[in-house]
Structure formats: structure tokens, C-alpha cells
Amino acid sequence: MPRSVTGPEIERLIQLLAKLPGLGPRSARRAALHLVRKKDELLAPLAKAMAVAVDAVVVCSTCGNIDTSDPCTICADPRRDASTIIVVEDVADLWALDRAGTYKGLFHVLGGVLSALEGVGPEDLNIARLAARAGAGEVREVILALSATVDGQTTAHYIGERLAGMDIAVTRLAHGVPVGGELDYLDDGTLAAALKARRPV
Ligand SMILES: [Zn+2]
């Protein structure tokens, strides 16, 4: 164990920053140093923003999105086309698809995919709520934006079966698009193209 050069408060900050995606111990140290150097301009406002976020963050009981209101900003937006729902595994996928800007419908976040290996069954995912939304009358199309893995495809198949007989088109994004938390790495044009080139499950 190397001897620490900072007090426990800064050491704790470094340890927590190192848990962020994309930050290893080295970059966490660099970020922590930057924060403590810019105590008034950055560290204090960041701490305040985080405290506010802790109190405000909720999971939308309609779609499973993470936001500061329930229903979330997307579900509550009357300009959205309520006849279409894109089903994603993760909130990161929702943010990526929405960022692409071409889609004006609603979303549904599953919270993962079915996995026999990891013991994830339909009841562990936000699927019953999806079926309820799809069956409520307004929905015409459900677009599955799930990963091209075996588990992703099993999940797509399961949802297709679950929604069968509802008079709803169930489609999926064009093949070759990595999803499941990875949509964020795609540029907006690729996302828009994958959305446009969707086809029946
Ligand atoms: Zn929502």
C-alpha cells in the first residue's frame, strides 16, 4: 500500500472519482487535484449540484427512464408521438437515441435483457409495464433497440410473443448496430439510419 500524499478527505474523493466510467486511479487523481484547485469555481458548485441531484433523481414509473420528475420529461411531453415506443435496455441508449433528434416518439427502458445464465427472467425486467402501455390503445408500433447478442435476441423474441395479437407492429433497428449501453458511441447519422431502416421482428 503506497503512502498517501493527501488527507483522507481528498483520498476519499479520489477513490469515488475512480469509480466513474472512463476514469482509472490516475485520471481520478488528476480530476481530484483539478477540483480541489478550483475549489470555489468547481468543487463547491459540483458538490451542490450533486446534493440537489441526489434529492431530485427518480425513476419514471411509466417508462423506467431516470429523470427528476415522474412521469419523466419525455413521457410528460405532449408534443411526443404517443403511437410509437422504442424499447431499450438501458437509459444510456435512450439518451443516445433521443440525442440523434430524429425520433419524436416515446421510450421504454427494460433495465437489461433476459439471461438464462445470469438468472434474469421477464419479471426482473420492466416488461409487464411495457405490455400494459402497449395494450392501452394508443400505441401502433413498438421498436426494439436491443443488442444483437443471443440474450438481446431472446428478449426481442419474448417481447414479440408477449405483444402478439395486440394489433401493434413490432419492429427492430437495422442489424449491425451495437446497442445495450453502446448506442452512445454512434454518431447521430448512423443512429438515424438504423432507426429508418428498421424492420419487422
Ligand atoms: Zn418516462
PDB file of C-alpha atoms and ligand atoms in Angstrom:
ATOM      1  CA  MET A   1       0.000   0.000   0.000  1.00  0.00           C
ATOM      2  CA  PRO A   2       1.691   3.256  -1.107  1.00  0.00           C
ATOM      3  CA  ARG A   3       1.710   6.014   1.476  1.00  0.00           C
ATOM      4  CA  SER A   4      -0.910   8.645   0.761  1.00  0.00           C
ATOM      5  CA  VAL A   5       0.252  12.184  -0.007  1.00  0.00           C
ATOM      6  CA  THR A   6      -3.136  13.713   0.812  1.00  0.00           C
ATOM      7  CA  GLY A   7      -5.513  13.782   3.741  1.00  0.00           C
ATOM      8  CA  PRO A   8      -8.372  11.272   3.973  1.00  0.00           C
ATOM      9  CA  GLU A   9     -10.962  13.730   2.590  1.00  0.00           C
ATOM     10  CA  ILE A  10      -9.128  14.141  -0.695  1.00  0.00           C
ATOM     11  CA  GLU A  11      -8.189  10.468  -0.734  1.00  0.00           C
ATOM     12  CA  ARG A  12     -11.899   9.612  -0.464  1.00  0.00           C
ATOM     13  CA  LEU A  13     -12.666  11.997  -3.329  1.00  0.00           C
ATOM     14  CA  ILE A  14     -10.072  10.240  -5.487  1.00  0.00           C
ATOM     15  CA  GLN A  15     -11.467   6.804  -4.620  1.00  0.00           C
ATOM     16  CA  LEU A  16     -15.006   7.843  -5.554  1.00  0.00           C
ATOM     17  CA  LEU A  17     -13.955   9.578  -8.775  1.00  0.00           C
ATOM     18  CA  ALA A  18     -12.071   6.410  -9.762  1.00  0.00           C
ATOM     19  CA  LYS A  19     -15.423   4.581  -9.820  1.00  0.00           C
ATOM     20  CA  LEU A  20     -16.689   6.765 -12.656  1.00  0.00           C
ATOM     21  CA  PRO A  21     -16.759   5.175 -16.126  1.00  0.00           C
ATOM     22  CA  GLY A  22     -13.631   6.026 -18.073  1.00  0.00           C
ATOM     23  CA  LEU A  23     -11.672   7.188 -15.015  1.00  0.00           C
ATOM     24  CA  GLY A  24      -8.912   4.990 -13.636  1.00  0.00           C
ATOM     25  CA  PRO A  25      -6.931   5.803 -10.461  1.00  0.00           C
ATOM     26  CA  ARG A  26      -4.512   8.037 -12.351  1.00  0.00           C
ATOM     27  CA  SER A  27      -7.143  10.195 -14.065  1.00  0.00           C
ATOM     28  CA  ALA A  28      -9.178  10.238 -10.853  1.00  0.00           C
ATOM     29  CA  ARG A  29      -6.184  11.776  -9.062  1.00  0.00           C
ATOM     30  CA  ARG A  30      -5.843  14.331 -11.828  1.00  0.00           C
ATOM     31  CA  ALA A  31      -9.562  15.164 -11.646  1.00  0.00           C
ATOM     32  CA  ALA A  32      -9.465  15.421  -7.844  1.00  0.00           C
ATOM     33  CA  LEU A  33      -6.489  17.766  -7.983  1.00  0.00           C
ATOM     34  CA  HIS A  34      -8.296  19.903 -10.557  1.00  0.00           C
ATOM     35  CA  LEU A  35     -11.378  20.037  -8.312  1.00  0.00           C
ATOM     36  CA  VAL A  36      -9.546  20.998  -5.136  1.00  0.00           C
ATOM     37  CA  ARG A  37      -7.521  23.613  -7.002  1.00  0.00           C
ATOM     38  CA  LYS A  38     -10.748  25.126  -8.352  1.00  0.00           C
ATOM     39  CA  LYS A  39     -12.477  24.843  -5.014  1.00  0.00           C
ATOM     40  CA  ASP A  40     -14.778  27.850  -5.388  1.00  0.00           C
ATOM     41  CA  GLU A  41     -15.455  27.723  -9.136  1.00  0.00           C
ATOM     42  CA  LEU A  42     -15.853  23.962  -9.485  1.00  0.00           C
ATOM     43  CA  LEU A  43     -15.725  21.817  -6.347  1.00  0.00           C
ATOM     44  CA  ALA A  44     -18.344  23.766  -4.385  1.00  0.00           C
ATOM     45  CA  PRO A  45     -20.896  24.102  -7.252  1.00  0.00           C
ATOM     46  CA  LEU A  46     -20.351  20.440  -8.173  1.00  0.00           C
ATOM     47  CA  ALA A  47     -20.979  19.331  -4.597  1.00  0.00           C
ATOM     48  CA  LYS A  48     -24.113  21.461  -4.504  1.00  0.00           C
ATOM     49  CA  ALA A  49     -25.363  20.137  -7.872  1.00  0.00           C
ATOM     50  CA  MET A  50     -24.770  16.577  -6.696  1.00  0.00           C
ATOM     51  CA  ALA A  51     -26.659  17.130  -3.440  1.00  0.00           C
ATOM     52  CA  VAL A  52     -29.585  18.572  -5.409  1.00  0.00           C
ATOM     53  CA  ALA A  53     -29.493  15.650  -7.859  1.00  0.00           C
ATOM     54  CA  VAL A  54     -29.485  13.102  -5.025  1.00  0.00           C
ATOM     55  CA  ASP A  55     -32.777  14.516  -3.774  1.00  0.00           C
ATOM     56  CA  ALA A  56     -34.323  15.016  -7.207  1.00  0.00           C
ATOM     57  CA  VAL A  57     -33.493  11.863  -9.181  1.00  0.00           C
ATOM     58  CA  VAL A  58     -36.362   9.413  -9.673  1.00  0.00           C
ATOM     59  CA  VAL A  59     -37.145   6.507 -11.975  1.00  0.00           C
ATOM     60  CA  CYS A  60     -40.146   7.193 -14.231  1.00  0.00           C
ATOM     61  CA  SER A  61     -42.922   4.790 -13.260  1.00  0.00           C
ATOM     62  CA  THR A  62     -44.197   4.827 -16.850  1.00  0.00           C
ATOM     63  CA  CYS A  63     -41.085   4.145 -18.916  1.00  0.00           C
ATOM     64  CA  GLY A  64     -38.223   3.403 -16.497  1.00  0.00           C
ATOM     65  CA  ASN A  65     -36.194   6.446 -17.576  1.00  0.00           C
ATOM     66  CA  ILE A  66     -34.135   8.280 -14.944  1.00  0.00           C
ATOM     67  CA  ASP A  67     -35.084  11.918 -14.521  1.00  0.00           C
ATOM     68  CA  THR A  68     -36.097  14.429 -11.863  1.00  0.00           C
ATOM     69  CA  SER A  69     -39.837  14.084 -12.332  1.00  0.00           C
ATOM     70  CA  ASP A  70     -42.281  11.192 -12.559  1.00  0.00           C
ATOM     71  CA  PRO A  71     -43.591  10.953 -15.265  1.00  0.00           C
ATOM     72  CA  CYS A  72     -40.274  11.901 -16.842  1.00  0.00           C
ATOM     73  CA  THR A  73     -39.715  14.844 -19.202  1.00  0.00           C
ATOM     74  CA  ILE A  74     -40.207  12.606 -22.252  1.00  0.00           C
ATOM     75  CA  CYS A  75     -43.397  10.885 -21.030  1.00  0.00           C
ATOM     76  CA  ALA A  76     -44.874  14.225 -19.938  1.00  0.00           C
ATOM     77  CA  ASP A  77     -44.164  15.985 -23.257  1.00  0.00           C
ATOM     78  CA  PRO A  78     -47.474  16.378 -25.146  1.00  0.00           C
ATOM     79  CA  ARG A  79     -45.625  17.054 -28.425  1.00  0.00           C
ATOM     80  CA  ARG A  80     -44.275  13.496 -28.441  1.00  0.00           C
ATOM     81  CA  ASP A  81     -45.891  10.947 -30.720  1.00  0.00           C
ATOM     82  CA  ALA A  82     -47.544   8.519 -28.315  1.00  0.00           C
ATOM     83  CA  SER A  83     -48.192   5.942 -31.053  1.00  0.00           C
ATOM     84  CA  THR A  84     -44.555   4.751 -31.102  1.00  0.00           C
ATOM     85  CA  ILE A  85     -42.395   3.289 -28.325  1.00  0.00           C
ATOM     86  CA  ILE A  86     -38.707   2.441 -28.671  1.00  0.00           C
ATOM     87  CA  VAL A  87     -37.657  -0.297 -26.253  1.00  0.00           C
ATOM     88  CA  VAL A  88     -34.079  -0.034 -24.958  1.00  0.00           C
ATOM     89  CA  GLU A  89     -32.029  -1.974 -22.422  1.00  0.00           C
ATOM     90  CA  ASP A  90     -30.517   0.989 -20.675  1.00  0.00           C
ATOM     91  CA  VAL A  91     -31.104   4.691 -20.062  1.00  0.00           C
ATOM     92  CA  ALA A  92     -27.837   5.392 -21.932  1.00  0.00           C
ATOM     93  CA  ASP A  93     -29.465   4.002 -25.088  1.00  0.00           C
ATOM     94  CA  LEU A  94     -32.500   6.235 -24.570  1.00  0.00           C
ATOM     95  CA  TRP A  95     -30.311   9.310 -24.206  1.00  0.00           C
ATOM     96  CA  ALA A  96     -28.334   8.385 -27.320  1.00  0.00           C
ATOM     97  CA  LEU A  97     -31.422   7.813 -29.469  1.00  0.00           C
ATOM     98  CA  ASP A  98     -33.042  10.977 -28.246  1.00  0.00           C
ATOM     99  CA  ARG A  99     -29.866  12.942 -28.862  1.00  0.00           C
ATOM    100  CA  ALA A 100     -29.957  11.825 -32.507  1.00  0.00           C
ATOM    101  CA  GLY A 101     -33.006  14.061 -32.716  1.00  0.00           C
ATOM    102  CA  THR A 102     -34.936  12.343 -35.486  1.00  0.00           C
ATOM    103  CA  TYR A 103     -37.201  10.300 -33.217  1.00  0.00           C
ATOM    104  CA  LYS A 104     -40.201  12.045 -31.694  1.00  0.00           C
ATOM    105  CA  GLY A 105     -41.986   9.120 -30.051  1.00  0.00           C
ATOM    106  CA  LEU A 106     -41.810   7.615 -26.573  1.00  0.00           C
ATOM    107  CA  PHE A 107     -39.374   5.175 -24.945  1.00  0.00           C
ATOM    108  CA  HIS A 108     -39.379   2.205 -22.615  1.00  0.00           C
ATOM    109  CA  VAL A 109     -36.347   1.140 -20.568  1.00  0.00           C
ATOM    110  CA  LEU A 110     -36.183  -2.592 -19.797  1.00  0.00           C
ATOM    111  CA  GLY A 111     -33.315  -2.415 -17.338  1.00  0.00           C
ATOM    112  CA  GLY A 112     -31.397  -5.255 -19.017  1.00  0.00           C
ATOM    113  CA  VAL A 113     -32.118  -8.318 -21.117  1.00  0.00           C
ATOM    114  CA  LEU A 114     -33.304 -11.832 -20.366  1.00  0.00           C
ATOM    115  CA  SER A 115     -30.434 -14.106 -19.418  1.00  0.00           C
ATOM    116  CA  ALA A 116     -30.702 -17.775 -18.509  1.00  0.00           C
ATOM    117  CA  LEU A 117     -27.055 -17.735 -17.462  1.00  0.00           C
ATOM    118  CA  GLU A 118     -27.421 -14.807 -15.081  1.00  0.00           C
ATOM    119  CA  GLY A 119     -30.891 -15.833 -13.940  1.00  0.00           C
ATOM    120  CA  VAL A 120     -32.670 -12.788 -15.362  1.00  0.00           C
ATOM    121  CA  GLY A 121     -36.320 -13.611 -16.075  1.00  0.00           C
ATOM    122  CA  PRO A 122     -39.170 -11.498 -17.521  1.00  0.00           C
ATOM    123  CA  GLU A 123     -40.285 -10.499 -14.020  1.00  0.00           C
ATOM    124  CA  ASP A 124     -36.856  -8.983 -13.354  1.00  0.00           C
ATOM    125  CA  LEU A 125     -37.255  -6.601 -16.277  1.00  0.00           C
ATOM    126  CA  ASN A 126     -39.681  -3.747 -16.960  1.00  0.00           C
ATOM    127  CA  ILE A 127     -41.692  -5.922 -19.383  1.00  0.00           C
ATOM    128  CA  ALA A 128     -45.132  -6.149 -17.724  1.00  0.00           C
ATOM    129  CA  ARG A 129     -45.318  -2.362 -17.752  1.00  0.00           C
ATOM    130  CA  LEU A 130     -44.411  -2.362 -21.459  1.00  0.00           C
ATOM    131  CA  ALA A 131     -47.214  -4.805 -22.221  1.00  0.00           C
ATOM    132  CA  ALA A 132     -49.621  -2.616 -20.247  1.00  0.00           C
ATOM    133  CA  ARG A 133     -48.545   0.504 -22.150  1.00  0.00           C
ATOM    134  CA  ALA A 134     -48.734  -1.279 -25.499  1.00  0.00           C
ATOM    135  CA  GLY A 135     -52.200  -2.568 -24.678  1.00  0.00           C
ATOM    136  CA  ALA A 136     -53.571   0.795 -23.570  1.00  0.00           C
ATOM    137  CA  GLY A 137     -54.812   1.599 -27.067  1.00  0.00           C
ATOM    138  CA  GLU A 138     -52.737   4.490 -28.381  1.00  0.00           C
ATOM    139  CA  VAL A 139     -49.613   2.554 -29.394  1.00  0.00           C
ATOM    140  CA  ARG A 140     -49.276   1.467 -33.041  1.00  0.00           C
ATOM    141  CA  GLU A 141     -45.612   0.441 -33.187  1.00  0.00           C
ATOM    142  CA  VAL A 142     -43.046  -0.924 -30.736  1.00  0.00           C
ATOM    143  CA  ILE A 143     -39.444  -0.620 -31.983  1.00  0.00           C
ATOM    144  CA  LEU A 144     -36.941  -2.921 -30.280  1.00  0.00           C
ATOM    145  CA  ALA A 145     -33.455  -1.399 -29.960  1.00  0.00           C
ATOM    146  CA  LEU A 146     -31.843  -4.348 -28.162  1.00  0.00           C
ATOM    147  CA  SER A 147     -28.348  -5.737 -28.549  1.00  0.00           C
ATOM    148  CA  ALA A 148     -27.591  -8.284 -31.267  1.00  0.00           C
ATOM    149  CA  THR A 149     -26.381 -10.797 -28.642  1.00  0.00           C
ATOM    150  CA  VAL A 150     -28.189 -14.091 -28.040  1.00  0.00           C
ATOM    151  CA  ASP A 151     -29.751 -12.651 -24.873  1.00  0.00           C
ATOM    152  CA  GLY A 152     -30.801  -9.489 -26.704  1.00  0.00           C
ATOM    153  CA  GLN A 153     -32.440 -11.506 -29.458  1.00  0.00           C
ATOM    154  CA  THR A 154     -34.109 -13.845 -26.952  1.00  0.00           C
ATOM    155  CA  THR A 155     -35.544 -10.777 -25.258  1.00  0.00           C
ATOM    156  CA  ALA A 156     -36.728  -9.335 -28.586  1.00  0.00           C
ATOM    157  CA  HIS A 157     -38.414 -12.641 -29.405  1.00  0.00           C
ATOM    158  CA  TYR A 158     -40.059 -12.817 -25.987  1.00  0.00           C
ATOM    159  CA  ILE A 159     -41.438  -9.279 -26.277  1.00  0.00           C
ATOM    160  CA  GLY A 160     -42.665 -10.036 -29.807  1.00  0.00           C
ATOM    161  CA  GLU A 161     -44.624 -13.009 -28.434  1.00  0.00           C
ATOM    162  CA  ARG A 162     -45.891 -11.025 -25.484  1.00  0.00           C
ATOM    163  CA  LEU A 163     -47.279  -8.289 -27.764  1.00  0.00           C
ATOM    164  CA  ALA A 164     -48.631 -10.683 -30.392  1.00  0.00           C
ATOM    165  CA  GLY A 165     -52.332 -10.282 -31.049  1.00  0.00           C
ATOM    166  CA  MET A 166     -52.343  -6.642 -29.920  1.00  0.00           C
ATOM    167  CA  ASP A 167     -52.593  -5.196 -33.435  1.00  0.00           C
ATOM    168  CA  ILE A 168     -49.222  -3.475 -32.972  1.00  0.00           C
ATOM    169  CA  ALA A 169     -46.279  -3.546 -35.377  1.00  0.00           C
ATOM    170  CA  VAL A 170     -43.202  -4.869 -33.566  1.00  0.00           C
ATOM    171  CA  THR A 171     -40.011  -3.841 -35.406  1.00  0.00           C
ATOM    172  CA  ARG A 172     -36.310  -3.689 -34.634  1.00  0.00           C
ATOM    173  CA  LEU A 173     -33.418  -1.454 -35.592  1.00  0.00           C
ATOM    174  CA  ALA A 174     -31.365  -2.352 -38.655  1.00  0.00           C
ATOM    175  CA  HIS A 175     -28.784  -5.042 -37.976  1.00  0.00           C
ATOM    176  CA  GLY A 176     -25.179  -4.244 -37.204  1.00  0.00           C
ATOM    177  CA  VAL A 177     -25.937  -1.515 -34.716  1.00  0.00           C
ATOM    178  CA  PRO A 178     -24.327  -2.129 -31.349  1.00  0.00           C
ATOM    179  CA  VAL A 179     -26.817  -1.388 -28.591  1.00  0.00           C
ATOM    180  CA  GLY A 180     -27.142  -2.105 -24.891  1.00  0.00           C
ATOM    181  CA  GLY A 181     -25.422   0.943 -23.469  1.00  0.00           C
ATOM    182  CA  GLU A 182     -23.307   1.297 -26.587  1.00  0.00           C
ATOM    183  CA  LEU A 183     -25.584   3.409 -28.754  1.00  0.00           C
ATOM    184  CA  ASP A 184     -23.948   6.431 -27.224  1.00  0.00           C
ATOM    185  CA  TYR A 185     -20.761   5.755 -29.187  1.00  0.00           C
ATOM    186  CA  LEU A 186     -22.543   6.043 -32.527  1.00  0.00           C
ATOM    187  CA  ASP A 187     -22.819   9.280 -34.422  1.00  0.00           C
ATOM    188  CA  ASP A 188     -26.273  10.751 -34.877  1.00  0.00           C
ATOM    189  CA  GLY A 189     -26.395   9.960 -38.623  1.00  0.00           C
ATOM    190  CA  THR A 190     -25.781   6.234 -38.026  1.00  0.00           C
ATOM    191  CA  LEU A 191     -28.450   6.178 -35.339  1.00  0.00           C
ATOM    192  CA  ALA A 192     -30.948   7.929 -37.583  1.00  0.00           C
ATOM    193  CA  ALA A 193     -30.171   5.494 -40.425  1.00  0.00           C
ATOM    194  CA  ALA A 194     -30.600   2.453 -38.144  1.00  0.00           C
ATOM    195  CA  LEU A 195     -33.913   3.828 -36.993  1.00  0.00           C
ATOM    196  CA  LYS A 196     -35.099   4.490 -40.507  1.00  0.00           C
ATOM    197  CA  ALA A 197     -34.037   1.035 -41.719  1.00  0.00           C
ATOM    198  CA  ARG A 198     -35.998  -0.821 -39.052  1.00  0.00           C
ATOM    199  CA  ARG A 199     -37.888  -3.960 -39.969  1.00  0.00           C
ATOM    200  CA  PRO A 200     -40.337  -6.459 -38.547  1.00  0.00           C
ATOM    201  CA  VAL A 201     -39.031  -8.731 -35.774  1.00  0.00           C
TER     202      VAL A 201
HETATM  203 ZN    ZN B   1     -40.981   8.237 -18.670  1.00  0.00          ZN
END
